[in-house]
Amino acid sequence: MPSVVTTCTRDCPCACGLLAETENGRVVRLRGNPGHPLTHGLCCAKVPDFLRRSLHPERQLHPLRREPGSSVWTRVTWDAALDELAERIGQIMDRSGPEAILHYQGFGERTALKLLNMRFWSLLGGVSALAGTLCGGAGQASMELSVGRRVSHDPEDHLNARTLVLWGRNPVVTGVQLAPAMARVRRNGGKIIVVDPLPTATAAQADLHIRVRPGADAWLALAACRAVLDGKRENLDFVARSAEGFEAFREMVLGLSPLEMIAMADVPPGQARALAEAMCENAPAAIVLGWGLHRHVQAHLSIQAIHALSALTGNMGVPGGGVSQGFEEYGPYDWSVTGEEVTPPRRRLLMPRIGREILEASPPVRMALVSAGNPACMAPDSGRTTRALESLEFLCVMGHFLDDTAQRAHLFLPATTFLEIDDVAASFGHNWIGPVNKAMEPRGEARPNHEVYFDLADRLGIGRDPADPFRRPDRDWLGVLLAPTLRALGATLDDALARPLRLPAPMVPYADGRYPTPSGKFRFMTAFAPGPAACDEQRYPFSLLTVSPKEWLCSELPPPALAGLPRLTIHPDEAARLGLAEDDEALAVSPAGSLAVRVATDPRMRPDTALLPRGGWDSLGHGANRLTLDLVSEVGGGTPYYSTRIRLEKKG
Ligand SMILES: Nc1nc2c(c(=O)[nH]1)N[C@H]1C(S)=C(S)[C@@H](COP(=O)(O)OP(=O)(O)OC[C@H]3O[C@@H](n4cnc5c(=O)[nH]c(N)nc54)[C@H](O)[C@@H]3O)O[C@H]1N2
Ligand SMILES: Nc1nc2c(c(=O)[nH]1)N[C@H]1C(S)=C(S)[C@@H](COP(=O)(O)OP(=O)(O)OC[C@H]3O[C@@H](n4cnc5c(=O)[nH]c(N)nc54)[C@H](O)[C@@H]3O)O[C@H]1N2
Ligand SMILES: [Mo]
């Protein structure tokens, strides 16, 4: 069977190498590419679903139009759709200025050519764009406080670890490429430590599972640091040569009560000591941070304290050590292609509170164009976000399904899936860039977003400079976008489109003991000022962890896949206290809203924590973000979904 070499572009750190097997011009099977030098043919159970979704009968394949106030969609031609869109853009710019238009690009598209979307808006002179992130911004910015610039260890370097600490990360569910590393470390005699409030599938494989209180990781890491200092086991060599702020850090930690630290982290004291022990005695110890850790208002305190623990124990900059947290998925491309350096957006609205930002914007937002995102379901405080989307005079959505956001649009434009385009995809979980090759023709009238923007630019009379035209063949743009990387690798564009390439990134960052900070040194945190909880703990006794489910990715699943109420899991004693039993219906209530759920119990749950899968479809009752508050993390403009707390009410 003919097969096409491609790469998974879905919103996941793995960017697995894939083979798309075709029959009569249609993809019939997607499987891991055994020839990929890092991912070796492994891919997750969701991959067949990405194909099913692409071929799904409910995928929208034609431009659609809806009159405000009506729920009836009418099929229109591309020409009619683009004429209307261009006219709206022109009119709103003339009457209300470019700020009145919002460009909202979600995380569903992460390939090189997607940077051209931003170029369109720059050519237009800049409109309102986004700041901050729903995903990993808080983690990245927090890591930079300690090391200057975020650079993670190559995942293959984790195999050198004797202790692998998965801190707020659940790779068995969310990133299958890390799972074999766990097994290899174990086979080499190493140990796995998982720090996670929930009894995850990853934690089930750990030698030690530390069920920290949500958001309290800083206390745990500092308690471990205290154990290191008390045992006089700090790595004085690293501290003297490569770090700044150690004395102040030491004073700070010695000023905290060990009992209080343990109580705040809410872990058995032996576990903080065991963590310290492993970091010192069973080194090198690699700490791999997940995204769960970022989703708290003060995530930076935890991430700084974890870095301090690694540095204090001499694990920074050594093979099999370090603190790793994501990679630059847009790093390999020439960012100047976006045009944002020359023509920045007129203003930026904060993604973590996009509903409020739209509703309160001055001057107002009158129209938005959303591509590759589903903010009505995935952004926090869906109640407010949907009100904001519904307040717009004109909403255009480029996507695949009439999902929660698209249902509120006036114009829907069908986008291609990654099986239908030529492009390249980098990863936020490793150092490889992979080819995305067209495995089948676009279904129906679906078109890649950047081509739609070429047509819009023609209609608006922009991007016509013959020396620098906006409309160019994909290959030409890919050559421009990839130029810096190809130059560094001595590779050609044909190479990049034929096979995965490893980017010129280190296996072990900061190995020379120098850090890209102003002083060139690692920075110990010197202040620790935890703020109050974002929600009243008495009225809302459960921390709400709305984490990645195994079965689906964010809201990317076809609608029939969800039946019944979402399952909310708590400890059985808590359920009993509330008069609830397994399978009962209940109402989850937060300061932001409420959601009907079905109760599940698990004796491994912390009593103060509730688990609810994120994503799905809000319109089918699976809107975890009906409950989440639209807070902003103190560092990095991140979205602290997990700082929300809830109470449970018995139904009826
Ligand atoms: N199957 C599946 N895979 C996915 C996704 C999906 O939706 N489904 N989403 C993809 C995306 S967009 C991303 S960003 C990644 C995320 O990948 P991960 O970071 O691995 O996954 P999450 O479920 O977001 O969170 C990881 C863990 O953090 C824990 N956690 C929450 N709060 C805390 C805390 O305060 N301290 C500690 N120590 N742990 C905490 C949660 O209990 C959870 O088990 O996964 C990607 N992969
Ligand atoms: N409660 C709660 N909410 C969360 C989180 C959480 O932990 N808890 N995690 C957050 C995280 S980590 C993330 S990354 C965000 C994700 O938030 P979003 O990016 O808003 O959500 P997705 O469901 O991934 O939506 C991606 C959409 O892009 C579409 N798409 C895919 N490819 C293309 C393309 O080429 N072109 C176009 N036009 N569309 C395309 C898909 O069909 C899908 O509809 O959600 C966040 N929301
Ligand atoms: Mo994410």
Coordinates of C-alpha atoms in Angstrom, one line a residue, residues 390-598:
E390 CA -22.1 36.4 21.0
S391 CA -21.6 40.1 21.6
L392 CA -19.6 40.5 18.4
E393 CA -21.2 42.0 15.4
F394 CA -19.3 39.6 13.1
L395 CA -17.5 36.4 13.9
C396 CA -15.7 34.4 11.3
V397 CA -14.3 30.9 12.2
M398 CA -11.9 28.8 10.2
G399 CA -12.1 25.2 11.3
H400 CA -13.4 21.7 10.8
F401 CA -16.6 21.2 12.7
L402 CA -19.5 23.4 13.9
D403 CA -18.0 23.3 17.4
D404 CA -18.8 25.5 20.3
T405 CA -17.1 28.5 18.9
A406 CA -18.1 27.9 15.3
Q407 CA -21.8 27.6 16.4
R408 CA -21.6 31.3 17.3
A409 CA -20.0 32.4 14.0
H410 CA -21.7 34.3 11.2
L411 CA -19.3 32.9 8.6
F412 CA -17.6 29.5 8.7
L413 CA -14.7 28.7 6.4
P414 CA -13.6 25.0 6.1
A415 CA -10.0 24.4 6.8
T416 CA -7.8 21.5 5.6
T417 CA -6.5 18.9 8.0
F418 CA -2.8 18.0 8.2
L419 CA -3.4 15.0 5.9
E420 CA -4.3 17.4 3.1
I421 CA -1.3 19.9 3.1
D422 CA 2.4 20.2 2.6
D423 CA 4.2 21.9 5.5
V424 CA 6.6 21.1 8.3
A425 CA 6.0 20.7 12.0
A426 CA 8.4 21.2 14.9
S427 CA 7.6 20.0 18.4
F428 CA 7.2 21.4 21.9
G429 CA 8.5 18.1 23.4
H430 CA 11.7 17.4 21.5
N431 CA 14.3 18.7 19.1
W432 CA 13.1 17.2 15.8
I433 CA 11.4 18.9 12.9
G434 CA 9.3 16.7 10.6
P435 CA 7.8 16.9 7.1
V436 CA 4.1 17.2 6.6
N437 CA 3.3 15.8 3.2
K438 CA 0.0 15.8 1.5
A439 CA -1.5 12.3 1.7
M440 CA -4.8 13.1 0.1
E441 CA -6.5 16.0 -1.7
P442 CA -8.5 18.4 0.5
R443 CA -12.0 17.1 1.1
G444 CA -14.8 19.2 -0.4
E445 CA -13.9 22.8 -0.6
A446 CA -11.5 22.8 2.4
R447 CA -8.6 25.1 2.0
P448 CA -5.4 25.9 4.0
N449 CA -5.8 29.1 6.0
H450 CA -2.9 30.9 4.4
E451 CA -4.4 30.4 1.0
V452 CA -7.6 32.0 2.2
Y453 CA -5.5 34.9 3.5
F454 CA -3.8 35.2 0.0
D455 CA -7.3 35.7 -1.5
L456 CA -8.4 38.1 1.2
A457 CA -5.2 40.2 0.6
D458 CA -6.0 40.4 -3.1
R459 CA -9.4 41.7 -2.3
L460 CA -8.1 44.2 0.2
G461 CA -5.3 45.3 -2.2
I462 CA -2.4 44.4 0.2
G463 CA 0.7 42.3 -0.1
R464 CA 1.2 43.2 -3.8
D465 CA 4.8 44.4 -3.7
P466 CA 6.3 42.5 -6.6
A467 CA 9.6 42.4 -4.7
D468 CA 8.0 40.9 -1.7
P469 CA 4.7 39.4 -2.7
F470 CA 2.4 37.8 0.0
R471 CA 1.1 35.2 -2.4
R472 CA 3.9 32.7 -3.1
P473 CA 4.0 28.9 -3.7
D474 CA 4.2 26.9 -0.4
R475 CA 7.7 25.7 -1.2
D476 CA 8.9 29.3 -1.5
W477 CA 7.5 30.3 1.8
L478 CA 8.8 27.1 3.5
G479 CA 12.3 27.9 2.1
V480 CA 12.1 31.4 3.6
L481 CA 10.7 30.2 6.9
L482 CA 13.2 27.4 7.3
A483 CA 16.2 29.4 6.0
P484 CA 18.0 29.9 9.3
T485 CA 17.6 26.2 10.3
L486 CA 18.6 24.8 7.0
R487 CA 21.7 27.1 6.9
A488 CA 22.7 25.9 10.4
L489 CA 22.2 22.3 9.4
G490 CA 23.7 22.5 5.9
A491 CA 20.5 20.9 4.7
T492 CA 18.1 21.7 1.8
L493 CA 14.4 22.2 1.8
D494 CA 14.1 18.9 0.0
D495 CA 15.8 17.2 3.0
A496 CA 13.3 18.9 5.3
L497 CA 10.3 17.7 3.2
A498 CA 11.7 14.2 2.9
R499 CA 12.7 13.2 6.4
P500 CA 12.8 14.4 10.0
L501 CA 15.8 16.6 10.9
R502 CA 17.3 17.1 14.3
L503 CA 17.6 20.8 15.1
P504 CA 20.9 22.2 16.2
A505 CA 20.0 22.1 19.9
P506 CA 22.2 20.8 22.8
M507 CA 21.7 17.4 24.4
V508 CA 22.6 18.9 27.7
P509 CA 21.9 22.7 28.1
Y510 CA 24.1 24.9 30.3
A511 CA 26.8 22.2 30.4
D512 CA 29.5 24.8 30.5
G513 CA 28.0 26.2 33.7
R514 CA 27.1 29.5 32.1
Y515 CA 23.6 30.8 31.9
P516 CA 22.0 33.4 29.6
T517 CA 21.2 35.6 32.6
P518 CA 22.6 39.1 33.1
S519 CA 25.3 37.8 35.4
G520 CA 25.9 34.6 33.4
K521 CA 24.9 32.6 36.5
F522 CA 22.0 30.4 37.6
R523 CA 19.7 32.5 39.8
F524 CA 18.5 31.0 43.1
M525 CA 15.1 32.4 44.1
T526 CA 15.6 34.8 47.0
A527 CA 11.9 35.7 47.8
F528 CA 9.0 33.5 48.5
A529 CA 5.7 35.3 49.1
P530 CA 2.8 32.9 48.5
G531 CA -0.5 34.8 48.0
P532 CA -4.0 33.9 49.2
A533 CA -6.0 31.2 47.5
A534 CA -7.9 32.5 44.4
C535 CA -11.1 30.9 45.8
D536 CA -12.5 30.7 49.3
E537 CA -11.4 27.2 50.6
Q538 CA -14.3 27.0 53.1
R539 CA -17.1 27.6 50.5
Y540 CA -15.3 25.7 47.8
P541 CA -13.6 22.7 49.4
F542 CA -12.3 21.0 46.2
S543 CA -9.4 22.0 44.0
L544 CA -10.7 21.4 40.5
L545 CA -8.1 19.7 38.3
T546 CA -9.5 19.6 34.7
V547 CA -6.7 17.6 33.2
S548 CA -6.1 15.9 29.8
P549 CA -8.2 12.8 29.3
K550 CA -6.7 9.8 27.7
E551 CA -9.3 9.4 25.0
W552 CA -9.2 12.8 23.3
L553 CA -7.2 15.9 22.8
C554 CA -8.7 19.2 24.0
S555 CA -12.0 19.6 22.0
E556 CA -10.8 17.7 19.0
L557 CA -13.3 14.9 18.9
P558 CA -16.3 14.3 16.7
P559 CA -19.6 15.1 18.5
P560 CA -21.2 11.6 18.8
A561 CA -18.2 10.4 20.8
L562 CA -19.6 12.1 24.0
A563 CA -22.6 10.6 25.7
G564 CA -24.0 11.5 29.1
L565 CA -22.7 13.8 31.8
P566 CA -19.0 14.3 32.4
R567 CA -17.5 12.2 35.2
L568 CA -16.2 14.1 38.2
T569 CA -14.1 12.0 40.5
I570 CA -13.6 12.5 44.2
H571 CA -12.6 10.5 47.3
P572 CA -15.4 8.1 48.4
D573 CA -15.4 9.5 51.9
E574 CA -16.0 13.0 50.6
A575 CA -18.8 11.6 48.4
A576 CA -20.3 9.9 51.4
R577 CA -20.0 13.1 53.5
L578 CA -22.0 14.8 50.8
G579 CA -24.6 12.0 50.6
L580 CA -23.4 11.1 47.1
A581 CA -22.8 7.7 45.7
E582 CA -21.0 6.5 42.6
D583 CA -23.0 7.4 39.5
D584 CA -25.2 10.0 41.2
E585 CA -25.9 13.2 39.4
A586 CA -24.5 16.3 41.1
L587 CA -24.0 20.0 40.4
A588 CA -20.4 21.3 40.5
V589 CA -20.4 24.9 41.5
S590 CA -17.6 27.5 41.4
P591 CA -17.6 31.3 41.7
A592 CA -17.7 31.3 37.8
G593 CA -20.6 29.0 37.1
S594 CA -22.0 25.5 37.5
L595 CA -22.0 22.2 35.6
A596 CA -24.0 19.0 35.9
V597 CA -21.7 16.0 36.5
R598 CA -21.9 12.3 37.3

